Coordinates of C-alpha atoms and ligand atoms in Angstrom, one line a residue:
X27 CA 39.3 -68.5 -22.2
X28 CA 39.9 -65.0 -23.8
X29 CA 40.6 -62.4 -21.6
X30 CA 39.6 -58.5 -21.8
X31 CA 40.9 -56.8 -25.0
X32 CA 41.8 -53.0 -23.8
X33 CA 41.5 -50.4 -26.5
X34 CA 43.1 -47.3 -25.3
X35 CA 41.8 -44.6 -27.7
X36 CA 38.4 -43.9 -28.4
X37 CA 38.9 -42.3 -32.0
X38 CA 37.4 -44.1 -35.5
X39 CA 39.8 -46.9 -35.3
X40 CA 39.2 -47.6 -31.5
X41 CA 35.4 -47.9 -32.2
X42 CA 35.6 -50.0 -35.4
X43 CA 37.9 -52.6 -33.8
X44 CA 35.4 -52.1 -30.6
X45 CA 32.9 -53.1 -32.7
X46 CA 34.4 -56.1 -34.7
X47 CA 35.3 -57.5 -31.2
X48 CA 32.0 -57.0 -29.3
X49 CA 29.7 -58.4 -31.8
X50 CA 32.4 -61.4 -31.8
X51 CA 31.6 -62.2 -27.8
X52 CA 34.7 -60.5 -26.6
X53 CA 34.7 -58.9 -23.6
X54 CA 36.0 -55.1 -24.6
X55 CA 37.0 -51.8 -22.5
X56 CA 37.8 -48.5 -24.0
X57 CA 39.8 -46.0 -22.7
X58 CA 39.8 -42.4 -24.1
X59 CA 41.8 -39.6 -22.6
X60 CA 39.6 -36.8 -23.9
X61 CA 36.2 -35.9 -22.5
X62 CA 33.8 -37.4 -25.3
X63 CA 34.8 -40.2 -27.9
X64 CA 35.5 -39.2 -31.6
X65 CA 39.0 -37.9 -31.4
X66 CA 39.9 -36.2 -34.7
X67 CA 36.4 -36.5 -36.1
X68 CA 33.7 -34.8 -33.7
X69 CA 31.6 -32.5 -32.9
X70 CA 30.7 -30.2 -29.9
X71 CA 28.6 -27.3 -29.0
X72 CA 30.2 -23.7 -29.6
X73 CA 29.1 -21.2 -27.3
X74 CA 30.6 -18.0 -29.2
X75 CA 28.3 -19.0 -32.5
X76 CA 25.2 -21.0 -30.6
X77 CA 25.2 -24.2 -32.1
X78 CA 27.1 -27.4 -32.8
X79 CA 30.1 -27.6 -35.0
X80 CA 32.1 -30.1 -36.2
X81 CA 35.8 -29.7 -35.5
X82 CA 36.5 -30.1 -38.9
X83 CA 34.1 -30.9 -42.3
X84 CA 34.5 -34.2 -43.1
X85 CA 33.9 -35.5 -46.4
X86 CA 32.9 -39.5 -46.9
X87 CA 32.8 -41.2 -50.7
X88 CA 30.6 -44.2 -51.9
X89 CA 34.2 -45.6 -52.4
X90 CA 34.6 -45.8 -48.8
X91 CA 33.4 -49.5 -48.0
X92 CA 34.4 -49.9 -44.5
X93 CA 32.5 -46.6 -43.7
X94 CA 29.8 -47.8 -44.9
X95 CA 29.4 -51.5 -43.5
X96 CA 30.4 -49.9 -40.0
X97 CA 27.2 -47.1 -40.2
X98 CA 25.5 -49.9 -41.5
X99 CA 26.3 -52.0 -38.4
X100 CA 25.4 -49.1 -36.0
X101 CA 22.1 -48.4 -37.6
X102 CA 23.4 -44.9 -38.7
X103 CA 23.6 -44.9 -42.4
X104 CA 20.6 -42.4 -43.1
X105 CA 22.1 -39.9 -40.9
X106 CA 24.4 -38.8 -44.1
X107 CA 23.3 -36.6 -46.6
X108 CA 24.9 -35.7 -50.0
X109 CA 23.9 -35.2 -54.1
X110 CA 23.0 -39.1 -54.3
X111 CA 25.8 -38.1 -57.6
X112 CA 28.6 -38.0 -58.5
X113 CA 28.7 -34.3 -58.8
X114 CA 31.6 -31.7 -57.4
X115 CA 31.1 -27.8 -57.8
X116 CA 34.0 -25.6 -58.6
X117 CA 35.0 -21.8 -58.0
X118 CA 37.8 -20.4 -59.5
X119 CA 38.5 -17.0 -58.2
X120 CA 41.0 -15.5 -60.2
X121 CA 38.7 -16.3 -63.3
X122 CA 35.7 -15.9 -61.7
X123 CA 34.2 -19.1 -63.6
X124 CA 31.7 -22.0 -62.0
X125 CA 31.6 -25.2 -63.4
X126 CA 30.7 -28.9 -62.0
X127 CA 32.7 -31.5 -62.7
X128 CA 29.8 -34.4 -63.0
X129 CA 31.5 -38.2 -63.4
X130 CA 29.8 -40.7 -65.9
X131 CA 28.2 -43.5 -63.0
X132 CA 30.4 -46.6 -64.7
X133 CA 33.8 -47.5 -65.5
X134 CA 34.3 -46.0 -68.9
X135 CA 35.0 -42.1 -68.1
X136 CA 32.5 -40.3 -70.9
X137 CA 32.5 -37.2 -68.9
X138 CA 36.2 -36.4 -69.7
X139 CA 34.5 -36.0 -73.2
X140 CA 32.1 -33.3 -73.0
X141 CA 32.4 -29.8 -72.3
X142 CA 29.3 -29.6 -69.8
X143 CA 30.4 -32.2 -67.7
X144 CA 34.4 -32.2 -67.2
X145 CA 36.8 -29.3 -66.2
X146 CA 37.1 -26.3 -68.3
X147 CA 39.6 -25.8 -70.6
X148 CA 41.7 -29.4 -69.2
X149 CA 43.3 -31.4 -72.8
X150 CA 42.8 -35.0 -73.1
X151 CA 46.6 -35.7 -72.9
X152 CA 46.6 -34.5 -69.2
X153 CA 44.6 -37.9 -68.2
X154 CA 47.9 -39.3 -68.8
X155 CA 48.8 -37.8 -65.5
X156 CA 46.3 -39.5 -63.4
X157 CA 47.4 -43.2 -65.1
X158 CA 50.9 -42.0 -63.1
X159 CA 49.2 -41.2 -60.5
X160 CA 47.7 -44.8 -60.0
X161 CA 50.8 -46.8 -61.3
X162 CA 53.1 -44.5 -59.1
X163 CA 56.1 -45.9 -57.1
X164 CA 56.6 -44.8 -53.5
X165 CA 59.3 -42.5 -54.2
X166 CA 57.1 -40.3 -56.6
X167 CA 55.3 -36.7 -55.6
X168 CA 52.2 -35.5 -56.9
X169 CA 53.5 -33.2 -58.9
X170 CA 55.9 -35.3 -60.4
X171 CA 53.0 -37.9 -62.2
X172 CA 50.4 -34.5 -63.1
X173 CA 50.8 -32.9 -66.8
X174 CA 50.6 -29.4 -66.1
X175 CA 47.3 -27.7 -66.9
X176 CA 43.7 -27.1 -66.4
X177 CA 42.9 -31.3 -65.2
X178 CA 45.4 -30.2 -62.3
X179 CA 45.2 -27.1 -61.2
X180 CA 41.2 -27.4 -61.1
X181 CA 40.8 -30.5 -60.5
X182 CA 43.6 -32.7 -59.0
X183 CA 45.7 -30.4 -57.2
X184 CA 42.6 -29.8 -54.8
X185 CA 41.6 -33.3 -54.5
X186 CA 45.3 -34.2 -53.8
X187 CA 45.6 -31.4 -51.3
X188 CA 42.8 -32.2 -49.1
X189 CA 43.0 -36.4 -49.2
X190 CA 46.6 -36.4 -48.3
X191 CA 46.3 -32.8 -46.3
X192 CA 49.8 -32.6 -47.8
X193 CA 51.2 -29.8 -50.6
X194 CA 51.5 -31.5 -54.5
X195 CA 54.9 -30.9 -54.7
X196 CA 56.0 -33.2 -51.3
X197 CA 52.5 -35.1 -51.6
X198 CA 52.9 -39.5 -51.9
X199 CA 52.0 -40.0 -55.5
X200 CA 51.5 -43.7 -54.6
X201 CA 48.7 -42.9 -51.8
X202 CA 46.9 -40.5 -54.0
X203 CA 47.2 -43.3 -56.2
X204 CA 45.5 -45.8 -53.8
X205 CA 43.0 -43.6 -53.3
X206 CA 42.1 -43.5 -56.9
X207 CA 42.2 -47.0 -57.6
X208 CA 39.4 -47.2 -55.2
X209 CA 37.2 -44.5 -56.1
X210 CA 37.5 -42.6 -59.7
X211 CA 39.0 -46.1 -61.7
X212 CA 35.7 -48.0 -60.2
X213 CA 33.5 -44.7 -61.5
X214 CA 31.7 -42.2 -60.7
X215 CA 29.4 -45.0 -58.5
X216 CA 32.3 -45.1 -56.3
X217 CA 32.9 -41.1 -56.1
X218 CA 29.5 -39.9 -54.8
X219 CA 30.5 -37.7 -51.6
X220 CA 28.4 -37.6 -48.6
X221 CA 28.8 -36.1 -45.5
X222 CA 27.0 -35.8 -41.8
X223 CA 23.7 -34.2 -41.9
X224 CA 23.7 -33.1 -38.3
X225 CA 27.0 -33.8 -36.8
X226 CA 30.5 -36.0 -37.1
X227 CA 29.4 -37.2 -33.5
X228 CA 25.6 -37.5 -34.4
X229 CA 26.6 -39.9 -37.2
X230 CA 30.1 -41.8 -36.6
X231 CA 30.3 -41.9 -32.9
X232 CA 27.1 -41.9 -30.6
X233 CA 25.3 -44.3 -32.3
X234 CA 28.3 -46.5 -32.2
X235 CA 28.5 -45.8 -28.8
X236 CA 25.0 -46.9 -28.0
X237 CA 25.2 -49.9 -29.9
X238 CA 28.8 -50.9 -28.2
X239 CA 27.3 -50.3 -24.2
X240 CA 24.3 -53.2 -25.5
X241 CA 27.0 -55.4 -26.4
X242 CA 28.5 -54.6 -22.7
X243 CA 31.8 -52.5 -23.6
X244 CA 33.1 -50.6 -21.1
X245 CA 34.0 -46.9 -22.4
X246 CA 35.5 -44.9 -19.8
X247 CA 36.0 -41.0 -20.8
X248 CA 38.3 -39.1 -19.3
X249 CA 40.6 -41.6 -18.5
X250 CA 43.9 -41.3 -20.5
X251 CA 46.5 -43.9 -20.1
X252 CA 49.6 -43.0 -18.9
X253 CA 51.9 -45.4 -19.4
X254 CA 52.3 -49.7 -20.1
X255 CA 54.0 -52.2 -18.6
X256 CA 55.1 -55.4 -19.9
X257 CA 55.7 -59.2 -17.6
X258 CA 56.7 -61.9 -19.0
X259 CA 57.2 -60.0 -23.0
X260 CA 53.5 -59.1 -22.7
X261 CA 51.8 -56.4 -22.1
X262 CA 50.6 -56.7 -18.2
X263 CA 50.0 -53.3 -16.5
X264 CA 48.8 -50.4 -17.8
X265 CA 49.0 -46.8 -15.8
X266 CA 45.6 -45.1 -15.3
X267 CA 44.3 -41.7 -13.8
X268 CA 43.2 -44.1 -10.3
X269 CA 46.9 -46.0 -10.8
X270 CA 48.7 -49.1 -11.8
X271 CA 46.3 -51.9 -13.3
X272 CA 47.4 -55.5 -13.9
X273 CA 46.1 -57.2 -16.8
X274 CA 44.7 -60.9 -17.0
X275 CA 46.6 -63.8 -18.5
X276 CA 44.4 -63.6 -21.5
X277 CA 43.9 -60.2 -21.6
X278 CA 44.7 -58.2 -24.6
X279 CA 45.7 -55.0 -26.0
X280 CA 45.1 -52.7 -29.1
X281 CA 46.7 -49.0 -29.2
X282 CA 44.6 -46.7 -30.9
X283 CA 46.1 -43.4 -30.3
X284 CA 47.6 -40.9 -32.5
X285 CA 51.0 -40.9 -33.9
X286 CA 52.2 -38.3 -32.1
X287 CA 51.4 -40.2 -28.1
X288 CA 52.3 -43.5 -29.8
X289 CA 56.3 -43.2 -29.2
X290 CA 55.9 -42.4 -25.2
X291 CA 53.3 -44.8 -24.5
X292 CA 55.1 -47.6 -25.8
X293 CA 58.5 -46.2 -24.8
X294 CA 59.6 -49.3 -22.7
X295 CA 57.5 -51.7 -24.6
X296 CA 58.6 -50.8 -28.1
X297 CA 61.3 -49.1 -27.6
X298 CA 62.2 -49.7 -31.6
X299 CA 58.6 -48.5 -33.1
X300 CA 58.6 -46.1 -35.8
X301 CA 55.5 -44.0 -37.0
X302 CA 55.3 -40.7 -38.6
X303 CA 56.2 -37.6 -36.7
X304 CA 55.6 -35.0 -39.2
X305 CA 52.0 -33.2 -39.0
X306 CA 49.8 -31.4 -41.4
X307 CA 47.2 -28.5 -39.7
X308 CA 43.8 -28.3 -40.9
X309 CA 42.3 -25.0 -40.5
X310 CA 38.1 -24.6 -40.7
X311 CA 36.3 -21.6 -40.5
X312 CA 32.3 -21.4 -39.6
X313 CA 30.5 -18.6 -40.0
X314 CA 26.8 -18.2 -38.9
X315 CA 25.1 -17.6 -42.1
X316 CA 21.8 -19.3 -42.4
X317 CA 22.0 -19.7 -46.2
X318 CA 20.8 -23.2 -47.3
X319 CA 17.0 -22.2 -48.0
X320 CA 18.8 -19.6 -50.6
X321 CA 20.8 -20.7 -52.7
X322 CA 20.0 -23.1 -56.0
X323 CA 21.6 -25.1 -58.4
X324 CA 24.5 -27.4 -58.6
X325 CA 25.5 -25.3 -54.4
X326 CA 21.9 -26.2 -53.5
X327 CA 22.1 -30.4 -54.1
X328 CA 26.1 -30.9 -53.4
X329 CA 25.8 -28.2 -50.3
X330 CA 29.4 -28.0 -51.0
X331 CA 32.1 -26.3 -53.5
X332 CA 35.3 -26.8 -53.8
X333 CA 38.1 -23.6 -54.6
X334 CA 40.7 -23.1 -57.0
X335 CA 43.4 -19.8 -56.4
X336 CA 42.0 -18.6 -52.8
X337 CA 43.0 -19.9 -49.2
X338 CA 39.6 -21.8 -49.0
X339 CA 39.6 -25.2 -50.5
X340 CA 36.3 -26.5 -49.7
X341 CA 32.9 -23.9 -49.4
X342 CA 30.1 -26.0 -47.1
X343 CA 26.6 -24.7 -46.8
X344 CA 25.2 -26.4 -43.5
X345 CA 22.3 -25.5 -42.0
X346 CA 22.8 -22.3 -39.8
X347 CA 26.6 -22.4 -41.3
X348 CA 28.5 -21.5 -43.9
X349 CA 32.1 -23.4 -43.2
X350 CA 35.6 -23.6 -44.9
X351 CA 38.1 -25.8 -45.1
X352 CA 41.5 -25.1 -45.6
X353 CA 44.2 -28.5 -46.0
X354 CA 47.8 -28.3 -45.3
X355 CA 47.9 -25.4 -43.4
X356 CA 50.7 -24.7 -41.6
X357 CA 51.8 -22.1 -43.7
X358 CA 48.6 -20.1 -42.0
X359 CA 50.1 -20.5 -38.6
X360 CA 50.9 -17.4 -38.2
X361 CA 47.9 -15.3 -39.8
X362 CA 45.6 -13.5 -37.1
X363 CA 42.0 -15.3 -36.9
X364 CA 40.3 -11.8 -37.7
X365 CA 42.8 -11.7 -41.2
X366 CA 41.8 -15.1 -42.1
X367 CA 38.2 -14.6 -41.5
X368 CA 37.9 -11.4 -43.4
X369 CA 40.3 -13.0 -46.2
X370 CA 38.1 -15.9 -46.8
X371 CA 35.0 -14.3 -46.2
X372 CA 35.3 -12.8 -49.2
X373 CA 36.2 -15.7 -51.2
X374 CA 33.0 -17.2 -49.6
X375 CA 31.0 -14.6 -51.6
X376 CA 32.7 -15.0 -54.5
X377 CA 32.0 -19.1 -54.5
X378 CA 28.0 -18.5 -52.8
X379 CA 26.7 -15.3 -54.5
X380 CA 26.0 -17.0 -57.7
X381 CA 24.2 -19.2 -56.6
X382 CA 22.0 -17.1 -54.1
X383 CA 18.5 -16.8 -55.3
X384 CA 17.3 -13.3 -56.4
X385 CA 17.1 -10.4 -54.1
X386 CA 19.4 -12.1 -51.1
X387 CA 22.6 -11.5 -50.7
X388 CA 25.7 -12.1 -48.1
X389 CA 27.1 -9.0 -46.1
X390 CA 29.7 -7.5 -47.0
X391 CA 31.4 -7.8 -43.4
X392 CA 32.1 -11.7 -42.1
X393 CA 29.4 -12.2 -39.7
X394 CA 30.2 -13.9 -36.3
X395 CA 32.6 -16.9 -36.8
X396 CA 34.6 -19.2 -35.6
X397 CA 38.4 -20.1 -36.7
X398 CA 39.5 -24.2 -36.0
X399 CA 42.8 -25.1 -35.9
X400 CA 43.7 -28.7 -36.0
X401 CA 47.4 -28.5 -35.5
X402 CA 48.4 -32.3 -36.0
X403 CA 45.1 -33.0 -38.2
X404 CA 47.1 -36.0 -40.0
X405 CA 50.9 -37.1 -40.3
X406 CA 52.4 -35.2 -43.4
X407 CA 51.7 -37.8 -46.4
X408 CA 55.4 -37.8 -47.9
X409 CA 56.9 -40.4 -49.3
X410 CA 59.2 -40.2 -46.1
X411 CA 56.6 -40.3 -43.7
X412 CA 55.2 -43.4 -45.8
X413 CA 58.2 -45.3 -44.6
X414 CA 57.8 -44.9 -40.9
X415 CA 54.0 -46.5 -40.6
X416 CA 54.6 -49.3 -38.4
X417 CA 52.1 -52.5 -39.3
X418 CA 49.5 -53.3 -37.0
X419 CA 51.3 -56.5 -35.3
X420 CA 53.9 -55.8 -32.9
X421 CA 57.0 -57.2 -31.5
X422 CA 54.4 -58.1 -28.2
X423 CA 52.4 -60.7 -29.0
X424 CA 49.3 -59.4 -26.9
X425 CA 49.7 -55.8 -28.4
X426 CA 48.2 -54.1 -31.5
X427 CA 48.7 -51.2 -33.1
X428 CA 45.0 -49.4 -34.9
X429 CA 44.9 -45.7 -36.5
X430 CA 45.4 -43.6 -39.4
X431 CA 49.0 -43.2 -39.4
X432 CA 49.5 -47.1 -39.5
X433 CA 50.5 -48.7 -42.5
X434 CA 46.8 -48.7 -43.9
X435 CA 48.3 -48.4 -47.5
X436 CA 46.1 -44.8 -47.6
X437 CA 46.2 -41.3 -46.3
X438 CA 45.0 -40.7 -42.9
X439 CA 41.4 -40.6 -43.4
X440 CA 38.0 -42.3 -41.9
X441 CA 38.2 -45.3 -44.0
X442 CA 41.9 -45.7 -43.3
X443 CA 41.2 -45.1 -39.4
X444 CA 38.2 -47.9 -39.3
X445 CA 40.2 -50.3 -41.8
X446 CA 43.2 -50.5 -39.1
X447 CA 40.5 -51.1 -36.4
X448 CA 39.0 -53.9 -38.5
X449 CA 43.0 -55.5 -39.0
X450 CA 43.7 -54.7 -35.7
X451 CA 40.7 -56.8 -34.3
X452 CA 40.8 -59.5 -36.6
X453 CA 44.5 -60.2 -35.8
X454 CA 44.4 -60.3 -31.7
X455 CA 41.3 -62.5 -32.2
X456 CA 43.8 -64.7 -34.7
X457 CA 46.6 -64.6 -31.6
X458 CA 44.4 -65.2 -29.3
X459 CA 42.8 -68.4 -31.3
X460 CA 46.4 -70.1 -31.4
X461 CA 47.1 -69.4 -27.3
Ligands
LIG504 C1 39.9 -31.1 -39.6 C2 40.0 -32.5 -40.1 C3 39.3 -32.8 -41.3 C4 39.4 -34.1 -41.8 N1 38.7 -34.4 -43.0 C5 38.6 -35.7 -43.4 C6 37.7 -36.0 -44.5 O1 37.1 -35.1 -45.1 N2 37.6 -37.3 -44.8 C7 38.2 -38.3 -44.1 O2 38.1 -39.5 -44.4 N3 39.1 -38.0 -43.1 C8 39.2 -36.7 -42.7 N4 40.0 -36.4 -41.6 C9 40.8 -37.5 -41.0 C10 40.0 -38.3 -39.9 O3 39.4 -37.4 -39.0 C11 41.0 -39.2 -39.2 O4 41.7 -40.0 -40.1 C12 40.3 -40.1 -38.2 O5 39.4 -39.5 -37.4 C13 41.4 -40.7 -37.3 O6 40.9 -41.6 -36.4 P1 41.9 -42.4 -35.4 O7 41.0 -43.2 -34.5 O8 43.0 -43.1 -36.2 O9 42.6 -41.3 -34.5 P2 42.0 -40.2 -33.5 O10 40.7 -39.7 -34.0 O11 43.1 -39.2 -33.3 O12 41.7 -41.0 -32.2 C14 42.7 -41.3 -31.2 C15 42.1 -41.1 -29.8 O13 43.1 -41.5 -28.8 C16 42.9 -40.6 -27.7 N5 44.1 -40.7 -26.9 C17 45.4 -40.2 -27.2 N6 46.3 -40.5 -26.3 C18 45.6 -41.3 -25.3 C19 46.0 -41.9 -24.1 N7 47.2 -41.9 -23.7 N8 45.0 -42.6 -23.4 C20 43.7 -42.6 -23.9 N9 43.3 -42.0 -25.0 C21 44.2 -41.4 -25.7 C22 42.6 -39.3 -28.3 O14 42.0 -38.4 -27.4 C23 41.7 -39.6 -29.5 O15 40.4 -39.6 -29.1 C24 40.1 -35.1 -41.1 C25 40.7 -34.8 -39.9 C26 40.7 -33.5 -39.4 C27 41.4 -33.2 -38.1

């Protein structure tokens, strides 16, 4: 009979493959070395600003099929909110110019044709760029496959940026690419963004977890796995906070950590496992402005808007909240949180004031804030870091690997994440089928 299948991990990927297992009839225990489940994608309460934030915005597409059929599975789909379009604001600071980029809903892209609905002042010979783009070989950089003008600077450049979390000019052409195939080459049907009305946690992970303890998973918190064992060219103990633990005959394992505790884990079980071991930071700033009954417009139905020429990438307006995302930040490392804030803060009124209904206005000062840092937020998507995702089978037959930074075929993101979970699952129950 199959044994226990151990899930160390208890980020997107740990919980999808959770999930594909449980409601299969296997018997499933996660581990997760942090306090709460949710690893990169989470949310907690924040004392300095009196609320709950998410560690980071997160931003979902229609595109994004697993997503969806695992909040379907949970019961959590209706927790998301979003335009119910196709529709991206834009901000571009040095010209001080708004427009909305708003995709046609089917294949055939009619909104590259008219003035009101694409980017201002891109040519039609840039779209050649984005056919590169798609068709792109491994060795190729963003930067490489874009035409230069208007298409890339307002447009592409900051999609690139925040889906790879990686600069153009190092950025995998080919995962961009992959991306695209998936979402703007189906239509703007596939591109509507959504994101968490109350929480990361409210809507990807409690629900999940409520609906994994009625299937009868174990989910210890807490309780981070030091170290693994193998007898026999299987995995068979496994070093936790209370000590060694042997694992059954049948029992079986799927890693869902991050890239960066991969390689020690599986030291002297893997000892020849690559994976990427270059990071990217994201950097979010919240400030406690209470501004979504204000403002109007194209700001008041995406609740978002992204930046072109400023630190800030992404402008969200969340309720009690106005938060910023910044991709690929290392480069910030060294600014001073009170620089930052008061740097972007007044990008933030740039992007928010026209929008703002009449007679209300933002202060001049930041109010109170808080600055994020996600150091290792995803592996650097190079071309060269490409190379080093491992697939999810291992040399150990009982073994998985599951995460982002496995060889998904696309940038470290949620769908990626739950994707490997899914592969990850479906192959151990395939092993486990043939013993
Ligand atoms: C700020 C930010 C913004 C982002 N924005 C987006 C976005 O807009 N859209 C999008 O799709 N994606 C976005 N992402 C990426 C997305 O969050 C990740 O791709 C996804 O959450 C990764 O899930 P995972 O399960 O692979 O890894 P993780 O979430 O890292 O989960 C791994 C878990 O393993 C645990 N762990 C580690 N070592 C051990 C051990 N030894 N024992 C037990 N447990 C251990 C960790 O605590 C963690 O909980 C963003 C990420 C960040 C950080």
């Amino acid at each position: 009979m199959a044994g226990t299948v151990h899930i160390v991990g208890g980020g997107l990927a740990a919980l999808s493959a959770a999930l594909e297992l449980a409601e299969a009839g296997r018997r499933v225990a996660i581990y997760e070395g942090g306090p709460a489940c949710g690893g990169r994608a989470r949310s907690y309460d924040d004392k300095l600003l009196g609320c709950r934030l998410d560690n980071g915005n997160h931003l979902l597409l229609s595109a994004n099929e697993t997503v969806f059929a695992y909040l379907d599975r949970i019961g959590a789909r209706n927790t998301l909110v979003g335009p119910g379009a196709p529709i991206f604001p834009f901000h571009d600071l040095a010209a001080g110019l708004d427009w909305t980029v708003r995709l046609s809903a089917g294949r055939i892209p009619w909104w590259v044709f008219s003035k009101r609905r694409r980017v201002p002042g891109m040519r039609l010979g840039e779209l050649v760029g984005l056919l590169k783009l798609m068709r792109a070989g491994p060795n190729r950089t963003i930067s490489e496959c874009l035409e230069p003008g208007a298409l890339a600077d307002r447009l592409m450049i900051p999609l690139a940026v925040s889906v790879l979390n990686t600069r153009p000019e190092i950025g995998s052409a080919a995962l961009m690419g992959a991306v695209m195939r998936e979402s703007m080459a189906k239509g703007g049907a596939a591109c509507v963004p959504w994101f968490p009305a109350e929480g990361l946690s409210e809507s990807l992970v409690d629900p999940a977890l409520v609906r994994l303890r009625s299937l009868g998973v174990t989910i210890r918190t807490g309780c981070r796995v030091a170290g693994l064992g193998l007898v026999h060219g299987r995995v068979g103990t496994m070093l936790l906070p209370e000590g060694q633990v042997d694992l059954g005959p049948g029992d079986q394992m799927i890693l869902a950590v991050p890239a960066q505790s991969v390689r020690d884990l599986t030291a002297g079980v893997l000892p020849d496992l690559t994976a990427p071991d270059q990071f990217e930071s994201i950097l979010n700033l919240h400030y406690r402005a209470d501004v979504l009954d204000q403002v109007t417009g194209d700001l008041a139905r995406a609740r978002f808007a992204g930046v072109v020429g400023g630190l800030a990438e992404w402008v969200f307006v969340k309720p009690g909240i106005l938060s910023v995302t910044v991709s690929a930040a290392n480069h910030l490392a060294d600014r001073t949180p009170e620089s930052l804030a008061l740097s972007i803060w007044r990008e933030v009124r740039a992007v928010v004031s026209p929008y703002l209904k009449p007679g209300t206005a933002l202060p001049e000062a930041p109010p109170l804030y808080r600055v994020v840092r996600e150091k290792r937020a995803t592996f650097a998507a190079t071309p060269a870091q490409e190379r080093l995702r491992p697939q999810c089978l291992t040399s150990v037959p009982n073994l998985m690997l599951a995460g982002d930074w496995t060889a998904t075929g696309l940038p470290a993101t949620i769908e990626g994440a739950m994707r490997s979970g899914l592969v990850a699952a479906r192959a151990l129950t395939q092993v486990a089928g043939r013993h």
